[in-house]
GROMACS .gro file of C-alpha atoms in nm:
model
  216
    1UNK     CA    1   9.175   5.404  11.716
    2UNK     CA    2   9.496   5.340  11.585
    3UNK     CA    3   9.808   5.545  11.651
    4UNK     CA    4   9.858   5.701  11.353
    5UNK     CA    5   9.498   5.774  11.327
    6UNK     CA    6   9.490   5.926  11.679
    7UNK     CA    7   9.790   6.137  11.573
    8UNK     CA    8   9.628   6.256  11.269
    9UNK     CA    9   9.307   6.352  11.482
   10UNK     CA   10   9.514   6.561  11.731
   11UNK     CA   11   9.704   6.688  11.444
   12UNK     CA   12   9.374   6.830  11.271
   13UNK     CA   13   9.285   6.945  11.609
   14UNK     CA   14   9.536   7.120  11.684
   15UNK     CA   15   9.532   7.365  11.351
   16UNK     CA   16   9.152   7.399  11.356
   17UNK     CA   17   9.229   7.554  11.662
   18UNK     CA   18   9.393   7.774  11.593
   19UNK     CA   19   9.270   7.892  11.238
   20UNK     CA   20   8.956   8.093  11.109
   21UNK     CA   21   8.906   8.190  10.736
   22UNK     CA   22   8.665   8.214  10.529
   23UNK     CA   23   8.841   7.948  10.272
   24UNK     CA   24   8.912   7.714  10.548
   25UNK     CA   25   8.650   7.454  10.606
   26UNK     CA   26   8.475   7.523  10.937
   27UNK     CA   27   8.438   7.301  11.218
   28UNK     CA   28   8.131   7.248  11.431
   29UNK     CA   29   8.186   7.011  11.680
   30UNK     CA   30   8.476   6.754  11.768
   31UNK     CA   31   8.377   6.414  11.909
   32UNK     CA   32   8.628   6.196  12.124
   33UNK     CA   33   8.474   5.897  12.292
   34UNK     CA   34   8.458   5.545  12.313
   35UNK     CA   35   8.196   5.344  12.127
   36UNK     CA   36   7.936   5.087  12.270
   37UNK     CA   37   8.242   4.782  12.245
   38UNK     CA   38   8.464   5.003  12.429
   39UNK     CA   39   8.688   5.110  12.158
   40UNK     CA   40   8.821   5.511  12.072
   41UNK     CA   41   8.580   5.710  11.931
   42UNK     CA   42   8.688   6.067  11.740
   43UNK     CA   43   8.482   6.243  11.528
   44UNK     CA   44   8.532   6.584  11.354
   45UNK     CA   45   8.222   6.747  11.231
   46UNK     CA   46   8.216   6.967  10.974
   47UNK     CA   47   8.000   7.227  10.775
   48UNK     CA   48   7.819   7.053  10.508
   49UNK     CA   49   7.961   7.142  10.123
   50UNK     CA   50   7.640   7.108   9.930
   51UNK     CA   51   7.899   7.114   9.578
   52UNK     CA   52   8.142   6.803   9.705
   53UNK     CA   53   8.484   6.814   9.593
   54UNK     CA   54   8.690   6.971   9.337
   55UNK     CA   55   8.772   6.583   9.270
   56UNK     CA   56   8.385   6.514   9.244
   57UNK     CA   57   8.376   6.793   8.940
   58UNK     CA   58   8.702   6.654   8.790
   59UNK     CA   59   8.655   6.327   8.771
   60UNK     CA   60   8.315   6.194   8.889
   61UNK     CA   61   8.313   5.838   8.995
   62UNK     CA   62   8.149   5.586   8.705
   63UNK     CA   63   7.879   5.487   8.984
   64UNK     CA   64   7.783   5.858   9.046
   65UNK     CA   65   7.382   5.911   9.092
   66UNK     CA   66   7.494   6.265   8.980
   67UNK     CA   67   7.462   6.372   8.603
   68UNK     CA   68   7.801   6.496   8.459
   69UNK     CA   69   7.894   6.873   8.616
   70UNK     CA   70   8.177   7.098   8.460
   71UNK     CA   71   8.285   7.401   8.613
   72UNK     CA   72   8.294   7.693   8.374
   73UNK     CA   73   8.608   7.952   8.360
   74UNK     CA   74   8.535   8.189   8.632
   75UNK     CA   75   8.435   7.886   8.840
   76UNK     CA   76   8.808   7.770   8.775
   77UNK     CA   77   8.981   8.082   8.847
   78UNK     CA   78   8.755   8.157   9.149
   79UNK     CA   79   8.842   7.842   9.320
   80UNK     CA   80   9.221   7.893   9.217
   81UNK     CA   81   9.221   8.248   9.413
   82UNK     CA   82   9.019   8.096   9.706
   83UNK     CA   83   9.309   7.808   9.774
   84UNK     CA   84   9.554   8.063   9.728
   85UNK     CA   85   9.379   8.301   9.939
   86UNK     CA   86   9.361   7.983  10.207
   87UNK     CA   87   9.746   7.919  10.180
   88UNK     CA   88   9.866   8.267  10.207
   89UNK     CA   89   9.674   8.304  10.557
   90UNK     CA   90   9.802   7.940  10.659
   91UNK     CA   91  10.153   8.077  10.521
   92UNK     CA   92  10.180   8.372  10.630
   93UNK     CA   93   9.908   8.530  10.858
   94UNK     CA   94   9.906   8.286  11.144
   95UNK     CA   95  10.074   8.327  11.489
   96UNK     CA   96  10.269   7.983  11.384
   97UNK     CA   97  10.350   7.941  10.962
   98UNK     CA   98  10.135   7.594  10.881
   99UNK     CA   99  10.187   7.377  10.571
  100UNK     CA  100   9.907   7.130  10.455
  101UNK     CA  101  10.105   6.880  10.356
  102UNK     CA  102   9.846   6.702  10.159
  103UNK     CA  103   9.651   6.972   9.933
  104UNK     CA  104   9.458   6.797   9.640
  105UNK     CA  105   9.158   6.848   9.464
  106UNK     CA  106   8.925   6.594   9.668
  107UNK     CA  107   9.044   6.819  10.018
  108UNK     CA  108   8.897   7.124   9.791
  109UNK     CA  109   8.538   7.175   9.925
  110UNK     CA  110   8.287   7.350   9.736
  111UNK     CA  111   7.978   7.553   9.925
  112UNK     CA  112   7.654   7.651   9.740
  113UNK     CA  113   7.778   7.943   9.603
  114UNK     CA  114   8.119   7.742   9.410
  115UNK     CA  115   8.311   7.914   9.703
  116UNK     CA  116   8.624   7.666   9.793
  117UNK     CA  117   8.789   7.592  10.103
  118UNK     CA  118   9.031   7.361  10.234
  119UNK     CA  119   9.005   7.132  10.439
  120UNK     CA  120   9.189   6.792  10.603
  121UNK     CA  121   9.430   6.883  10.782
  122UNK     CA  122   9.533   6.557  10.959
  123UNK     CA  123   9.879   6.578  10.807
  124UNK     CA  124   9.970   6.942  10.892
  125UNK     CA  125  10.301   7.047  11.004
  126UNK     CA  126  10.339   7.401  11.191
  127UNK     CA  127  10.685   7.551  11.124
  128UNK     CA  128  10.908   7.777  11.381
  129UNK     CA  129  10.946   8.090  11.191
  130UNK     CA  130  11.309   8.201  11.112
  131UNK     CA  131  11.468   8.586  11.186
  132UNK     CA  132  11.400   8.693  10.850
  133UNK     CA  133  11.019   8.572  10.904
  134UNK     CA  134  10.958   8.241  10.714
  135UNK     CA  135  10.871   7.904  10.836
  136UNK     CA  136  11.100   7.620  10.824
  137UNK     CA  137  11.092   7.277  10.973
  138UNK     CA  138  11.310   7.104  11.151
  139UNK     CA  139  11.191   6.712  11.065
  140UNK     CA  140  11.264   6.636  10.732
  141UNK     CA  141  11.088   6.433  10.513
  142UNK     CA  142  11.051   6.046  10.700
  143UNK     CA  143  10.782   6.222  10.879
  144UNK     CA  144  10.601   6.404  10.599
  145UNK     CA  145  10.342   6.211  10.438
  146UNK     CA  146  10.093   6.305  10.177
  147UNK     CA  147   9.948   6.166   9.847
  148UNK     CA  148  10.157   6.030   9.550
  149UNK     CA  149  10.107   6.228   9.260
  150UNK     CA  150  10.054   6.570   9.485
  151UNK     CA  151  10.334   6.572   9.748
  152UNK     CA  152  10.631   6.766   9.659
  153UNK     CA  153  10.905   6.551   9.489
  154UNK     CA  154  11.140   6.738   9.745
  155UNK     CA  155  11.021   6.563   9.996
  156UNK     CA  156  11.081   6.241   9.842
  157UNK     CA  157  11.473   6.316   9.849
  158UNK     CA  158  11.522   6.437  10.202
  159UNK     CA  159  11.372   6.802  10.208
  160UNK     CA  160  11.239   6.958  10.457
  161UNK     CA  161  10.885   7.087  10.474
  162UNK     CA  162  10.830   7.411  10.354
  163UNK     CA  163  10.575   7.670  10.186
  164UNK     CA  164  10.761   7.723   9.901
  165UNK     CA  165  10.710   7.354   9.782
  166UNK     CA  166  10.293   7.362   9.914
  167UNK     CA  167  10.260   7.667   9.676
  168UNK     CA  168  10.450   7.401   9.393
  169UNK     CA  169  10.147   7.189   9.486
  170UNK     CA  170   9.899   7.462   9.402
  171UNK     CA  171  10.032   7.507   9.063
  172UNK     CA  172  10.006   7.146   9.001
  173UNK     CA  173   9.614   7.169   9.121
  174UNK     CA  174   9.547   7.417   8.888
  175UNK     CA  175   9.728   7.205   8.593
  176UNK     CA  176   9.449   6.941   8.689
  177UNK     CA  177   9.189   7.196   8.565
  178UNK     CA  178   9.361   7.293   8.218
  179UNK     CA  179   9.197   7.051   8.036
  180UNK     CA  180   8.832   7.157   8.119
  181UNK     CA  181   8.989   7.509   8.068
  182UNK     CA  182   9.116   7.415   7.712
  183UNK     CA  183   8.802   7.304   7.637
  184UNK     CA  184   8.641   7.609   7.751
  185UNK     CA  185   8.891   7.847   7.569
  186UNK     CA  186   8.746   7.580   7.222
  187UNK     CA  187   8.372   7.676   7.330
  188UNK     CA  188   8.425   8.011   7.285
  189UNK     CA  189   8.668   8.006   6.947
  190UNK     CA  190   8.354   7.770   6.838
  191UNK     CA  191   8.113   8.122   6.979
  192UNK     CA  192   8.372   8.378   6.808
  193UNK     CA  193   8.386   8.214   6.470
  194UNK     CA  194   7.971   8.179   6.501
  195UNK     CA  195   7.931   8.551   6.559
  196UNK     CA  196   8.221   8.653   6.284
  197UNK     CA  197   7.981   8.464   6.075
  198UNK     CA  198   7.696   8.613   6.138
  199UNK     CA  199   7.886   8.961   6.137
  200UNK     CA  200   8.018   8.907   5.810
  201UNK     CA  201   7.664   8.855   5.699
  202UNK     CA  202   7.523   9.144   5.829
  203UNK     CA  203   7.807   9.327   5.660
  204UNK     CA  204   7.703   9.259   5.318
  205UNK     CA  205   7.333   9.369   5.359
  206UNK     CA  206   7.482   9.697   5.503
  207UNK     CA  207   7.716   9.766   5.245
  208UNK     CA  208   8.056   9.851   5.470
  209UNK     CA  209   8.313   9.677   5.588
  210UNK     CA  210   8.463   9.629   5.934
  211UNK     CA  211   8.860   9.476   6.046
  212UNK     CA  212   8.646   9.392   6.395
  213UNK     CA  213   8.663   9.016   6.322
  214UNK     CA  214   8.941   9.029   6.068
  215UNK     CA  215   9.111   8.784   6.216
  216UNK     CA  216   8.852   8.526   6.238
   0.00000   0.00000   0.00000
């Protein structure tokens, strides 16, 4: 195994130890061997997420076996409060403060039920925690690695690693859902205006009036 692999592996180790939620994907078993040529063997094993990926609901892959899937509103805002609920116990409720460092929709797992939880945590940094009680990081940013379009631009120009940028991340996570929400909030305009309709009808073969839909 390569180096940086091997550093990622003890890396992911080393916070899975030392975490348990219920929006933090759960380990079952870690592996480290060599294989039958002799070579480094590692292995995390993990629950199995019978729902895949926020990514796989996002943007399914053109050679997908899997017909098109689009999670509803209270899907979305469900899986928004689960990742937050993650981060504030990674933040906040653990002996040492831990930042992901690499929070993005396809390390957003999804159970039967359309619970989330993180997971991946190969790139995880554990902060010292200051007098006043937040986490801060000594390394700054050459050492922080992540994916382009989710790490914190911060961290491009020499910050350090902190919560207050991973929660930045989250926000941008749940801008990846606002179109599927927009089109959701057109649905049911589409559902309003249908049952105005219908209302409006009714209320000539009653004979009264109502301002209930007035504005539709």
């Amino acid at each position: 195994m390569e180096t940086g692999a091997s550093k990622s592996f003890m890396a992911e180790c080393e916070v899975l130890r030392k975490v348990r939620h219920r929006n933090l994907l759960k380990v079952l078993t870690v592996c480290s061997s060599v294989d039958f040529e002799g070579n480094d063997f590692k292995a995390l094993v993990f629950e199995f997420m019978q729902n895949g990926s926020v990514e796989d609901w996002l943007h399914p892959r053109s050679d997908s076996v899997l017909p098109p899937r689009h999670l509803n509103l209270w899907q979305i805002l469900n899986i928004a409060i689960d990742v937050a609920s993650a981060l504030d116990y990674l933040h906040s409720h653990c002996e040492t403060p831990i930042v992901h460092c690499d929070l993005k929709s396809s390390n957003i797992l999804l159970d039967d039920d359309m619970a989330a939880s993180v997971g991946d945590f190969g790139l995880a940094k554990f902060l010292r925690k200051t007098a006043s009680g937040s986490g801060t990081n000594e390394s700054n940013s050459i050492a922080v690695r992540g994916t382009i379009g989710y790490i914190p631009p911060e961290y491009g120009m020499g910050a350090q690693v902190s919560m207050q940028a991973e929660s930045v991340v989250e926000r941008m996570e749940i801008k990846d859902v606002l179109p599927q929400m927009h089109a959701i909030k057109k649905k049911f305009a589409r559902m309003a205006k249908s049952i105005a309709r219908e209302f409006r009808y009714k209320e000539k073969i009653w004979g009264r009036k109502s301002s209930l839909f007035s504005g539709f």
